[in-house]
PDB file of C-alpha atoms and ligand atoms in Angstrom:
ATOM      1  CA  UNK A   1       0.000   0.000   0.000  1.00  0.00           C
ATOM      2  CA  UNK A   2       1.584   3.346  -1.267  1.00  0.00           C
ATOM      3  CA  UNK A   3       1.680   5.567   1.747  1.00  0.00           C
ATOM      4  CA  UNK A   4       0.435   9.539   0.883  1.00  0.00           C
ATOM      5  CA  UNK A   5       0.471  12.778   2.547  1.00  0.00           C
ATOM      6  CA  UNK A   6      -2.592  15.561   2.440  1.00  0.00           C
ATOM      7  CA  UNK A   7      -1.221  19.150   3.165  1.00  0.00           C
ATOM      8  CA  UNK A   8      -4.230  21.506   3.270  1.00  0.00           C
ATOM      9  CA  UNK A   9      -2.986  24.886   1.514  1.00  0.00           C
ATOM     10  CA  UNK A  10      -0.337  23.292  -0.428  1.00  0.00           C
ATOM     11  CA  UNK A  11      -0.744  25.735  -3.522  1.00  0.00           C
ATOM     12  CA  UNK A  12       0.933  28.294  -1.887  1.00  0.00           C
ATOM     13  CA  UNK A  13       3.344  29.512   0.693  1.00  0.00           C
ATOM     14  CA  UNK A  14       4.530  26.888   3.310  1.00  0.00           C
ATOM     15  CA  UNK A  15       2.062  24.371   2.066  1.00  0.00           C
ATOM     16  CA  UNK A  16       3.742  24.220  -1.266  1.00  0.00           C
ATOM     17  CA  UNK A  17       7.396  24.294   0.458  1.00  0.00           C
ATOM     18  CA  UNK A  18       6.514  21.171   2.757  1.00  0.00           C
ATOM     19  CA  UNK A  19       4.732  19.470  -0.199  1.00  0.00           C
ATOM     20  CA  UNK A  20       7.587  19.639  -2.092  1.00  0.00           C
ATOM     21  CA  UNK A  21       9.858  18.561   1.077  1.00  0.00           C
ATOM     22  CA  UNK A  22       7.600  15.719   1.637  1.00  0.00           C
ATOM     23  CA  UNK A  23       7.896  14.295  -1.398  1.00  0.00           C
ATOM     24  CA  UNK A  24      11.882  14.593  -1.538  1.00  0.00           C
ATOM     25  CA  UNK A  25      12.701  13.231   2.060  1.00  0.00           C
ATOM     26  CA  UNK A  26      10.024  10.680   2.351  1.00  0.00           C
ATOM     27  CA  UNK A  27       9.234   8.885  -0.396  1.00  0.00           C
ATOM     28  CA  UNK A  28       5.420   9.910   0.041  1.00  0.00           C
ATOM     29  CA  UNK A  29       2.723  10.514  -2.770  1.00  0.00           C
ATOM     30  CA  UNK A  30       1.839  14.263  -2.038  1.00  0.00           C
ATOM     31  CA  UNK A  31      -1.904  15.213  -1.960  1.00  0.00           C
ATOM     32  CA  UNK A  32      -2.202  18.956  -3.026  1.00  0.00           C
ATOM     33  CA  UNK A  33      -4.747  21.103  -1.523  1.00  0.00           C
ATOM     34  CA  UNK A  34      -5.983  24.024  -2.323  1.00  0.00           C
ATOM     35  CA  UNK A  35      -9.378  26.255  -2.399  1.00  0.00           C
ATOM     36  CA  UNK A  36      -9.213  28.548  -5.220  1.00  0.00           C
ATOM     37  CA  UNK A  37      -5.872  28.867  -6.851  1.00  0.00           C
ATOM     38  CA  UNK A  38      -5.399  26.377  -9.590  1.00  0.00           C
ATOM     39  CA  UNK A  39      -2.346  27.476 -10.662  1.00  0.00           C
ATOM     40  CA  UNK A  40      -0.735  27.933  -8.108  1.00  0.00           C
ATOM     41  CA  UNK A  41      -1.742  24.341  -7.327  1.00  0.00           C
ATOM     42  CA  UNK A  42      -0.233  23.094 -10.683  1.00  0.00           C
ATOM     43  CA  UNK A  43       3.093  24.633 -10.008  1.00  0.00           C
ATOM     44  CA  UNK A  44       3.355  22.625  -6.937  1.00  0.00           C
ATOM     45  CA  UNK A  45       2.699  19.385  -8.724  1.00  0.00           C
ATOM     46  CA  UNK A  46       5.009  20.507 -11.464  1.00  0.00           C
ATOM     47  CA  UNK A  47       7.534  21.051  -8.974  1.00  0.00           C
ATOM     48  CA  UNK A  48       7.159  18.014  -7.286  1.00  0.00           C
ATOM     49  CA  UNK A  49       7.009  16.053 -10.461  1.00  0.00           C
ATOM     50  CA  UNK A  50      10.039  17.503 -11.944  1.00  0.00           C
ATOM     51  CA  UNK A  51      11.904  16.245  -8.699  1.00  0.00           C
ATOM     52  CA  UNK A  52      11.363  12.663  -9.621  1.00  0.00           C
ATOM     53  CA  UNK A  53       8.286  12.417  -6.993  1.00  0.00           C
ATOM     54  CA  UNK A  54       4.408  11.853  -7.544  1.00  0.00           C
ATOM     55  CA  UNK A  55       1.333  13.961  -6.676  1.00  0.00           C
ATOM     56  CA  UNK A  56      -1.884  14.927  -7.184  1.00  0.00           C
ATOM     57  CA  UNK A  57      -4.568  18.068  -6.980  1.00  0.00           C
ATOM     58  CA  UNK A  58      -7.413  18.008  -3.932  1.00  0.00           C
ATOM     59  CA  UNK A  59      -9.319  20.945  -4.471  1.00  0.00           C
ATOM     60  CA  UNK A  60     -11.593  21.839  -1.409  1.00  0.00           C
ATOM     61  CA  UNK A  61     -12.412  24.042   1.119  1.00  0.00           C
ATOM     62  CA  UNK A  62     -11.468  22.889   4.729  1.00  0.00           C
ATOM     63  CA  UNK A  63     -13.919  25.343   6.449  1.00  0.00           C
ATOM     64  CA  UNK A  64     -17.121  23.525   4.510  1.00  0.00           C
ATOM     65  CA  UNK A  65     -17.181  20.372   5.923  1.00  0.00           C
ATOM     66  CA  UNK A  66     -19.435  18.753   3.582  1.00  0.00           C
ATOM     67  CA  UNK A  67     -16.931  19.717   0.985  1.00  0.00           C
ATOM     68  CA  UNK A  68     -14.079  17.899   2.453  1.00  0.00           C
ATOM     69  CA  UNK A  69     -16.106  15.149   3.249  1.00  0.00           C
ATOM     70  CA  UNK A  70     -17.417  14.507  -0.507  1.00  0.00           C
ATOM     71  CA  UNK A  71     -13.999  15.072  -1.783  1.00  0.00           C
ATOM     72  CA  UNK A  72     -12.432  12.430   0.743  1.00  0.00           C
ATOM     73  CA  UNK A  73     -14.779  10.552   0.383  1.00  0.00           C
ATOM     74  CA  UNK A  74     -14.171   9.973  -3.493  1.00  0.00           C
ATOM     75  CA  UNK A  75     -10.725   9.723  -3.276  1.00  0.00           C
ATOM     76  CA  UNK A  76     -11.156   6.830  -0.573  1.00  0.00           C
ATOM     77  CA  UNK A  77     -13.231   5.234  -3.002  1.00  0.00           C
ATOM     78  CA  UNK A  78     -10.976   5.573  -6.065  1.00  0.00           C
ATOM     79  CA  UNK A  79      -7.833   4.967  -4.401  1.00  0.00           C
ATOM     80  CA  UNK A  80      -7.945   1.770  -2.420  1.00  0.00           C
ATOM     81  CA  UNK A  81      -4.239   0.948  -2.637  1.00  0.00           C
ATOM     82  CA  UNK A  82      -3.129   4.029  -0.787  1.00  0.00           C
ATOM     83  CA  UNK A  83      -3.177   5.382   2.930  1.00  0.00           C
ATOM     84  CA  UNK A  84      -2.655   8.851   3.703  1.00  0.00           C
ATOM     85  CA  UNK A  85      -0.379   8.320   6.747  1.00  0.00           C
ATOM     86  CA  UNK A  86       0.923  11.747   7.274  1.00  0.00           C
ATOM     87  CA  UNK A  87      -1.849  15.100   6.950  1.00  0.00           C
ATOM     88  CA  UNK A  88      -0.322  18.580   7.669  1.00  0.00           C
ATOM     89  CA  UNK A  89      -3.304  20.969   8.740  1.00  0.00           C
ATOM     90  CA  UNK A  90      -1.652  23.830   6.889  1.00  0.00           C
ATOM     91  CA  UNK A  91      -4.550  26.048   5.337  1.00  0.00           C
ATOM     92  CA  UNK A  92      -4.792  29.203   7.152  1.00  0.00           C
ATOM     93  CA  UNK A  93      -5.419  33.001   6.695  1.00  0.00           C
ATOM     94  CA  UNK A  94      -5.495  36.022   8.266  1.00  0.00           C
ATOM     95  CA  UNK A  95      -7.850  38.858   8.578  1.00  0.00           C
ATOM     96  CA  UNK A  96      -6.027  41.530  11.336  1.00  0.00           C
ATOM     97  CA  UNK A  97      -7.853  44.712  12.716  1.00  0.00           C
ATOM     98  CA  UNK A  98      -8.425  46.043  15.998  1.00  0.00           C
ATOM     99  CA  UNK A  99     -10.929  43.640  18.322  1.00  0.00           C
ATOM    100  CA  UNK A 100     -12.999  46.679  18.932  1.00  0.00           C
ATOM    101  CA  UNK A 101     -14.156  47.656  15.272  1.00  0.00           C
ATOM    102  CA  UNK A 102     -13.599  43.617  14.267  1.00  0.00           C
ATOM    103  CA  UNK A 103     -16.105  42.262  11.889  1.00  0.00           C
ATOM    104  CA  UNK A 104     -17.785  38.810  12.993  1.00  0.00           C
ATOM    105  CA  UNK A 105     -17.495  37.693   9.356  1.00  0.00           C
ATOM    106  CA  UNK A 106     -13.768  37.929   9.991  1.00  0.00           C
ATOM    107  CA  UNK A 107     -13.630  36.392  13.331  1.00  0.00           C
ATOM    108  CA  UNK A 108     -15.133  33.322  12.262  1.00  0.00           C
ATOM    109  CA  UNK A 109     -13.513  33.332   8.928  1.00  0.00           C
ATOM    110  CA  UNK A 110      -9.903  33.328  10.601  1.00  0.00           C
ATOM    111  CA  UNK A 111     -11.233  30.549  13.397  1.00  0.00           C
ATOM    112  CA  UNK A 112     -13.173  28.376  10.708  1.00  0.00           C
ATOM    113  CA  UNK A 113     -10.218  27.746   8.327  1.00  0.00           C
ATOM    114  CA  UNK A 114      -7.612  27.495  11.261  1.00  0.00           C
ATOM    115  CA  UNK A 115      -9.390  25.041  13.682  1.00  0.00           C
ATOM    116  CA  UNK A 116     -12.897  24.098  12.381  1.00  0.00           C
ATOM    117  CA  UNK A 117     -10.419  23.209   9.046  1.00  0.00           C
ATOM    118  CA  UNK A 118      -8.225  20.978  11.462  1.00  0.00           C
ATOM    119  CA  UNK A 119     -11.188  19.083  13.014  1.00  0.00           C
ATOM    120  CA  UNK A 120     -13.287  18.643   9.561  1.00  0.00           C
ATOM    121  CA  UNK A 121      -9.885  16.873   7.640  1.00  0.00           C
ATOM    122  CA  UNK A 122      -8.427  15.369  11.018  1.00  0.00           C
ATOM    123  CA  UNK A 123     -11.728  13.690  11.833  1.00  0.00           C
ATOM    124  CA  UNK A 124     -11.818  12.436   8.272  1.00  0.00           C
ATOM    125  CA  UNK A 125      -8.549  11.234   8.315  1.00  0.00           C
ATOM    126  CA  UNK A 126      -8.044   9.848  11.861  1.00  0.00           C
ATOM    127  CA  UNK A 127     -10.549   6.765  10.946  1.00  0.00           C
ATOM    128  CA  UNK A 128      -7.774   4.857   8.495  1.00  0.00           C
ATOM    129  CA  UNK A 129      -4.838   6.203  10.921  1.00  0.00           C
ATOM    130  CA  UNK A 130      -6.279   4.487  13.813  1.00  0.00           C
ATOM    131  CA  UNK A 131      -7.334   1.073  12.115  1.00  0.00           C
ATOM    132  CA  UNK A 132      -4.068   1.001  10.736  1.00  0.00           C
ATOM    133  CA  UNK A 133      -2.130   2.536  13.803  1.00  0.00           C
ATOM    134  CA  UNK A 134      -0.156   4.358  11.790  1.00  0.00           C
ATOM    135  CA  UNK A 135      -0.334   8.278  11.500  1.00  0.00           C
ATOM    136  CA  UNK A 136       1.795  11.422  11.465  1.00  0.00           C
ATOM    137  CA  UNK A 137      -0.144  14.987  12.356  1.00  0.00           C
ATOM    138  CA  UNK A 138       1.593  18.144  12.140  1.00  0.00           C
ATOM    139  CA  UNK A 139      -0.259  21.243  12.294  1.00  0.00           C
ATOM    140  CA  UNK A 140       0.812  24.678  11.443  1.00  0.00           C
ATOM    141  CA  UNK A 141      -0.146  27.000  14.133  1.00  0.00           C
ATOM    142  CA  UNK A 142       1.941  30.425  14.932  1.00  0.00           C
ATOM    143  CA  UNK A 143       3.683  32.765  17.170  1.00  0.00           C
ATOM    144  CA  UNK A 144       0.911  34.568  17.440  1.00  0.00           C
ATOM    145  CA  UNK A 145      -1.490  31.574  18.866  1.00  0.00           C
ATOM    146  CA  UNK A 146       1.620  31.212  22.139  1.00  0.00           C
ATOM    147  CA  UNK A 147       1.916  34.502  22.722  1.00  0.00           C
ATOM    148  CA  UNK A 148      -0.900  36.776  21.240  1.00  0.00           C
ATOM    149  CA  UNK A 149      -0.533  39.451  18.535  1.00  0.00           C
ATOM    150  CA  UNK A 150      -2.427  42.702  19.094  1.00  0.00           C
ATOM    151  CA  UNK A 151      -3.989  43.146  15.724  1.00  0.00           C
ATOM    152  CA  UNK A 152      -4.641  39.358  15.006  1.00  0.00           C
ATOM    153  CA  UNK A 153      -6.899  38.607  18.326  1.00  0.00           C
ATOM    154  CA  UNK A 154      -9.379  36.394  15.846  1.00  0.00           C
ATOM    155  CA  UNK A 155      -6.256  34.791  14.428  1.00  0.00           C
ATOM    156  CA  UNK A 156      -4.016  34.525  17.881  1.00  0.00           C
ATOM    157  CA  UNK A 157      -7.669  32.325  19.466  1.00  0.00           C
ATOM    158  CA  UNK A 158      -7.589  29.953  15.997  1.00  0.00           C
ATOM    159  CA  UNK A 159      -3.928  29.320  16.320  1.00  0.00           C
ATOM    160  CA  UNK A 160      -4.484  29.074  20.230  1.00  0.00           C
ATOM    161  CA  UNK A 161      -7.444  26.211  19.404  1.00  0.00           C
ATOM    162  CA  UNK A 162      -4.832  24.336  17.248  1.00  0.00           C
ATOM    163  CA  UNK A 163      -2.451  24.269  20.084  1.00  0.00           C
ATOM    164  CA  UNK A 164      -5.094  23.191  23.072  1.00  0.00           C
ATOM    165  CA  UNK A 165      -6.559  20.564  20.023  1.00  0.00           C
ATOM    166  CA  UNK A 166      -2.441  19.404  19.359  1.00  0.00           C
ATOM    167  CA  UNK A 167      -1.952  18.454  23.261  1.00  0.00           C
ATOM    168  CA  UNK A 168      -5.359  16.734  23.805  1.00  0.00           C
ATOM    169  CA  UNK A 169      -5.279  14.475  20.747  1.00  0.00           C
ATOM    170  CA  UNK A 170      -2.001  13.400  21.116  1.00  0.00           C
ATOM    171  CA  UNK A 171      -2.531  12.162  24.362  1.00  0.00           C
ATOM    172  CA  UNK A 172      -5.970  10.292  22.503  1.00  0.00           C
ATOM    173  CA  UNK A 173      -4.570   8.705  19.992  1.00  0.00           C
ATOM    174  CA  UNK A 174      -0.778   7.713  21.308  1.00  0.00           C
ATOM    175  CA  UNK A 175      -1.842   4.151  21.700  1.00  0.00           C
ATOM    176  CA  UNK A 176      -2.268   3.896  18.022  1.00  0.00           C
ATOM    177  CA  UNK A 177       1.085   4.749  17.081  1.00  0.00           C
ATOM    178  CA  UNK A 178      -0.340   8.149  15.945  1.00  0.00           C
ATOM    179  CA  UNK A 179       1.315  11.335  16.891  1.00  0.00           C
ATOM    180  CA  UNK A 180       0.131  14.815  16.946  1.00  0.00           C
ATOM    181  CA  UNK A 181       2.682  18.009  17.000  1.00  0.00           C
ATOM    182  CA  UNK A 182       2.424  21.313  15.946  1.00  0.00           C
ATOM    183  CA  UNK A 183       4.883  23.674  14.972  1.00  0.00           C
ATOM    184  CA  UNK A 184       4.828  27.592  15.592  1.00  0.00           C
ATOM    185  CA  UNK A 185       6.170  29.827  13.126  1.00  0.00           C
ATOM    186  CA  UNK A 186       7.327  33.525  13.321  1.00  0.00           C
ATOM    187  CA  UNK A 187       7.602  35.824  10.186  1.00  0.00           C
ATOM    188  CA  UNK A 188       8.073  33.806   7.431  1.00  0.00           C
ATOM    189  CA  UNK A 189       8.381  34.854   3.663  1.00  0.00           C
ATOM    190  CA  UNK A 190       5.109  34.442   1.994  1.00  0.00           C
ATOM    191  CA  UNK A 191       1.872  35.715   0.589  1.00  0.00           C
ATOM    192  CA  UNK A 192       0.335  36.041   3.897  1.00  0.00           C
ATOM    193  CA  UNK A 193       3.495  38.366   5.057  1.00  0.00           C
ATOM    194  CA  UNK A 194       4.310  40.088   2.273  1.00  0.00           C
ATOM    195  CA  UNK A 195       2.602  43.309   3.328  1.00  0.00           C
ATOM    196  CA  UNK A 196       5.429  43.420   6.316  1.00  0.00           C
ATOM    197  CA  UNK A 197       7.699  45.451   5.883  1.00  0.00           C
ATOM    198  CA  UNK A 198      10.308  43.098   6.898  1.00  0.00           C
ATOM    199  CA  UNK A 199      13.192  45.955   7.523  1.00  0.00           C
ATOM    200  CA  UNK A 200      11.349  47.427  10.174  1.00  0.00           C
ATOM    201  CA  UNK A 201       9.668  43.558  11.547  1.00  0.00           C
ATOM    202  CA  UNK A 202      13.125  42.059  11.592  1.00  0.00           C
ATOM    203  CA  UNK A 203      14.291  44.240  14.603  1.00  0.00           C
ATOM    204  CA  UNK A 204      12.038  41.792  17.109  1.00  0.00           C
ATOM    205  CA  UNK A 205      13.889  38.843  15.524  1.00  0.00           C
ATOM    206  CA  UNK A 206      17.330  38.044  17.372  1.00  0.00           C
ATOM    207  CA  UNK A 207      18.523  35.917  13.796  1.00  0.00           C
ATOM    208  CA  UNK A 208      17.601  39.424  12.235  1.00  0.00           C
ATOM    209  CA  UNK A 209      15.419  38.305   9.099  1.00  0.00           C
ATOM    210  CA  UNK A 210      12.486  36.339   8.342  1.00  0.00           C
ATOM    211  CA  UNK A 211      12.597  32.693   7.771  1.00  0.00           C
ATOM    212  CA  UNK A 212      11.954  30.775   4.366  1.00  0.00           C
ATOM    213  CA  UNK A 213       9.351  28.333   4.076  1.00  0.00           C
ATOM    214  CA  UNK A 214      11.809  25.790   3.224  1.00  0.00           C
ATOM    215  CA  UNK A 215      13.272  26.245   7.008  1.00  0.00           C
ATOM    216  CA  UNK A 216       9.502  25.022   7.923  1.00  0.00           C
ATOM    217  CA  UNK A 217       9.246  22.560   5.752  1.00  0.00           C
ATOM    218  CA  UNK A 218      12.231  21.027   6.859  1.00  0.00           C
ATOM    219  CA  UNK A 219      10.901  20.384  10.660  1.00  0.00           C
ATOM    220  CA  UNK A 220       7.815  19.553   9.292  1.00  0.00           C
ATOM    221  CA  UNK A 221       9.700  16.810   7.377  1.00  0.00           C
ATOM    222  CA  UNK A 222      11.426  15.533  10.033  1.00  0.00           C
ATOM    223  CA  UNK A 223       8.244  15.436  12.087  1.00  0.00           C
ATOM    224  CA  UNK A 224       6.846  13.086   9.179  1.00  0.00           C
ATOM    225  CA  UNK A 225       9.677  10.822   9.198  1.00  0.00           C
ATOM    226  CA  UNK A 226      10.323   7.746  11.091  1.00  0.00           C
ATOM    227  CA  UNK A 227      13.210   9.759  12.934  1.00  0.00           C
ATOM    228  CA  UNK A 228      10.763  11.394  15.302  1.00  0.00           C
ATOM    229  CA  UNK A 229       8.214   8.878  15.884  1.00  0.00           C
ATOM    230  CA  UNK A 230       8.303   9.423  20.289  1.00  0.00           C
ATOM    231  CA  UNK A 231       7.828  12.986  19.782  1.00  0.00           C
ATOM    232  CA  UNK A 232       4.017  13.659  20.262  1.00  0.00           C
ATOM    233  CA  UNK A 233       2.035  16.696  21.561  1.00  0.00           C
ATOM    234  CA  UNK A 234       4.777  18.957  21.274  1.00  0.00           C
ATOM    235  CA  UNK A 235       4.778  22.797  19.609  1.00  0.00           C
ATOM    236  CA  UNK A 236       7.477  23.519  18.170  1.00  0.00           C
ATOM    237  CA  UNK A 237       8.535  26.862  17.383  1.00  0.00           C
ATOM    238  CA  UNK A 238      10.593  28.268  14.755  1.00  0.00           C
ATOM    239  CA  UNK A 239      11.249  31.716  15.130  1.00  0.00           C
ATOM    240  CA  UNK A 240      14.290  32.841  14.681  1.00  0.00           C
ATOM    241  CA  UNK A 241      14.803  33.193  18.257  1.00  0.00           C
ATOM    242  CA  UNK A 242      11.653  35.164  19.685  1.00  0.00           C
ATOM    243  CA  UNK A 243      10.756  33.856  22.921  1.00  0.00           C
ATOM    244  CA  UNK A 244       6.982  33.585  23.589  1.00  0.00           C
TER     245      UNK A 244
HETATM  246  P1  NAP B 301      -0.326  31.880   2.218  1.00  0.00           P
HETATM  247  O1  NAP B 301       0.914  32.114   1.443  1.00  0.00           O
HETATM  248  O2  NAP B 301      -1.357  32.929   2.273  1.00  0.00           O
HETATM  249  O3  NAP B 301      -0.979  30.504   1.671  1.00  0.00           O
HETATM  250  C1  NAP B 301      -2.175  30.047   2.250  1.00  0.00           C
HETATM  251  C2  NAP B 301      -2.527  28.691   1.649  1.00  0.00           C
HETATM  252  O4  NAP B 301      -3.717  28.241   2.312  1.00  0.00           O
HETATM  253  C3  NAP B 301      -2.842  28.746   0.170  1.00  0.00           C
HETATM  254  O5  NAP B 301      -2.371  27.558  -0.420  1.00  0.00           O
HETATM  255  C4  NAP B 301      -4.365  28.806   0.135  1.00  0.00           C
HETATM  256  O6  NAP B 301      -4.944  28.246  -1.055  1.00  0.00           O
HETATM  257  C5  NAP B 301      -4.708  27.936   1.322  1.00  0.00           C
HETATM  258  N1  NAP B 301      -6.033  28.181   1.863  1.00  0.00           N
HETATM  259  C6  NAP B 301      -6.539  29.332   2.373  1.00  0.00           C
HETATM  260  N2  NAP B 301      -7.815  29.163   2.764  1.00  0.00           N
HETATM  261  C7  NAP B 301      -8.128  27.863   2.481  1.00  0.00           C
HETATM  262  C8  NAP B 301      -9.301  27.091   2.631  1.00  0.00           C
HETATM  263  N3  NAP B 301     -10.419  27.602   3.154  1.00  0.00           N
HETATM  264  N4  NAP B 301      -9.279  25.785   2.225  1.00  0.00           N
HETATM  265  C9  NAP B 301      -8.147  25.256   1.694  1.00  0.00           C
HETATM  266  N5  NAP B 301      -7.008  25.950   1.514  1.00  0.00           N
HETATM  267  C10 NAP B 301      -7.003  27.237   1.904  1.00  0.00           C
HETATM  268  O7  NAP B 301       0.013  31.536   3.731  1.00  0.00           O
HETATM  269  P2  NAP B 301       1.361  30.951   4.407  1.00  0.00           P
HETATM  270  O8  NAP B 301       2.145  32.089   4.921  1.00  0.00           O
HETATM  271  O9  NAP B 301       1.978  29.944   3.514  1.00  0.00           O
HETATM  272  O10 NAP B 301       0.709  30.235   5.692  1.00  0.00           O
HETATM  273  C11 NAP B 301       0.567  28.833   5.775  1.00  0.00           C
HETATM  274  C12 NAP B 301       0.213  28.476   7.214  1.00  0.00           C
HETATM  275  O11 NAP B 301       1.279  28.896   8.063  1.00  0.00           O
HETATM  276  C13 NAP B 301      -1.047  29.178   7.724  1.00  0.00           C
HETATM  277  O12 NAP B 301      -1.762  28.318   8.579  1.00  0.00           O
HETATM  278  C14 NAP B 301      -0.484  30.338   8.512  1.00  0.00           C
HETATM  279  O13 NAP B 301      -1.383  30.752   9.506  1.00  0.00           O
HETATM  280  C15 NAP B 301       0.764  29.711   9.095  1.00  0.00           C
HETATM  281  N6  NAP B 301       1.778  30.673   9.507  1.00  0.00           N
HETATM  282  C16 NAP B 301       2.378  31.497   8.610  1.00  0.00           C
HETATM  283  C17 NAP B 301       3.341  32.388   9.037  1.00  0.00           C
HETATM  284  C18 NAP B 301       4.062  33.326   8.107  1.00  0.00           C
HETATM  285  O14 NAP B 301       4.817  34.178   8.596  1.00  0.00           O
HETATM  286  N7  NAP B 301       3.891  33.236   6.802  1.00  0.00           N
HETATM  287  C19 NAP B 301       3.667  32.459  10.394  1.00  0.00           C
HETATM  288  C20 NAP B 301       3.029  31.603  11.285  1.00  0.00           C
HETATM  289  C21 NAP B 301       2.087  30.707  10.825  1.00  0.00           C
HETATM  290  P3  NAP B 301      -5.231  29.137  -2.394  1.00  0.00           P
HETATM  291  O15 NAP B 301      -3.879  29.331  -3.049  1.00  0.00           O
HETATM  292  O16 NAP B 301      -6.144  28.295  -3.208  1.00  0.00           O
HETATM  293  O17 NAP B 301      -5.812  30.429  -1.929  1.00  0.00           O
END
């Protein structure tokens, strides 16, 4: 049975960084996913592809959970030779503002792609990792979730939810040879920070820049691998040296 990995938010960002990773160090079949930017989605496979690995394109949208149920649900049925043994909740966005003047729309946006995403692809997922007792969860949470950003309150309580969600399942599922970790990034290059000004955002970073996504991807890798199989329900940060 060829053993996959699902990365929500793999079109873009660090999604598409540990997709790529994933499929280099681990000899996985990478499962693409993405919510609206083809594309971007198709240079990720291309990448992948031209590496020597294999992949595919899972379009849906984590925060409708009858979307990621019918698309799961057809790929269980079409691919009966594969198990995805290793799912990195990655999809997230951001919507910052001020608590005070914050629109509900983007409070629950922020928490419904961020946690509600985690539990409608986990949930899915967990069944095959637990009859098989075999599974690898990373989730992508933040800085911001440990310590709390003042601008990003909606986005600081989704990241916090992945963090309280990271500890508790681990400890649920250990028996089954699954483990759970999350790792916590600072500023890293991307779409999502690209309207930092990173000369002026670097000062709070003791390295003195902002990470790559291949840095993340990296950890997340190792996480995947074999190499860290007794680390469970830990967050990880990578930071360049902030302290939370
Ligand atoms: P990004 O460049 O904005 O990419 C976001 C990715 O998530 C895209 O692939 C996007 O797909 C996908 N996505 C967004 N909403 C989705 C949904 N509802 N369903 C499925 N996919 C969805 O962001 P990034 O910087 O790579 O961030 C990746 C993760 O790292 C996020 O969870 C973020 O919170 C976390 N993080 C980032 C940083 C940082 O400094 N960059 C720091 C800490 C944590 P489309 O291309 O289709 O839109």
């Amino acid at each position: 049975m060829k053993n996959c990995a699902l990365i929500t938010g793999a079109s873009r960002g660090l999604g598409k960084a540990i997709a790529i990773q994933l499929a280099l160090d681990n000899n996985l079949h990478i499962l693409i996913n993405y919510s609206s930017n083809e594309k971007a989605a198709e240079d990720t496979l291309n990448e992948i592809v031209k590496n020597g690995g294999t992949a595919e394109i899972l379009k849906f949208n984590v925060q409708d959970k009858e979307n990621v149920d019918k698309a799961l649900d057809e790929w269980f049925a079409k691919n009966q030779d594969k198990f995805i043994s290793v799912l990195v909740n990655n999809a997230g966005i951001t919507r910052d503002g001020l608590f005070m003047w914050m629109p509900e729309k983007d409070w629950d946006d922020v928490i419904d792609v961020s946690a509600k995403g985690m539990f409608n692809v986990t949930q899915k997922l967990i069944q095959p990792m637990l009859r098989k007792r075999q599974g690898r969860i990373i989730n992508i949470a933040s800085l911001s979730g440990l310590k709390g950003v003042p601008g990003q309150t909606n986005y600081s309580a989704a990241k916090g939810a992945m963090i309280g969600a990271t500890k508790a399942l681990a400890q649920e599922v250990a028996k089954r040879n699954i483990t759970v970790n999350a790792v916590a990034p600072g500023f890293i290059k991307s779409d999502m920070t690209e309207a930092f000004n990173e000369e002026d955002y670097k000062k709070l970073v003791p390295l003195n820049r902002f990470g790559n996504p291949e840095e993340v991807a990296h950890l997340v890798s190792f996480l995947a691998s074999e190499k860290a199989a007794y680390i469970t329900g830990e967050i990880i940060n990578i930071n360049g040296g902030i302290y939370s």
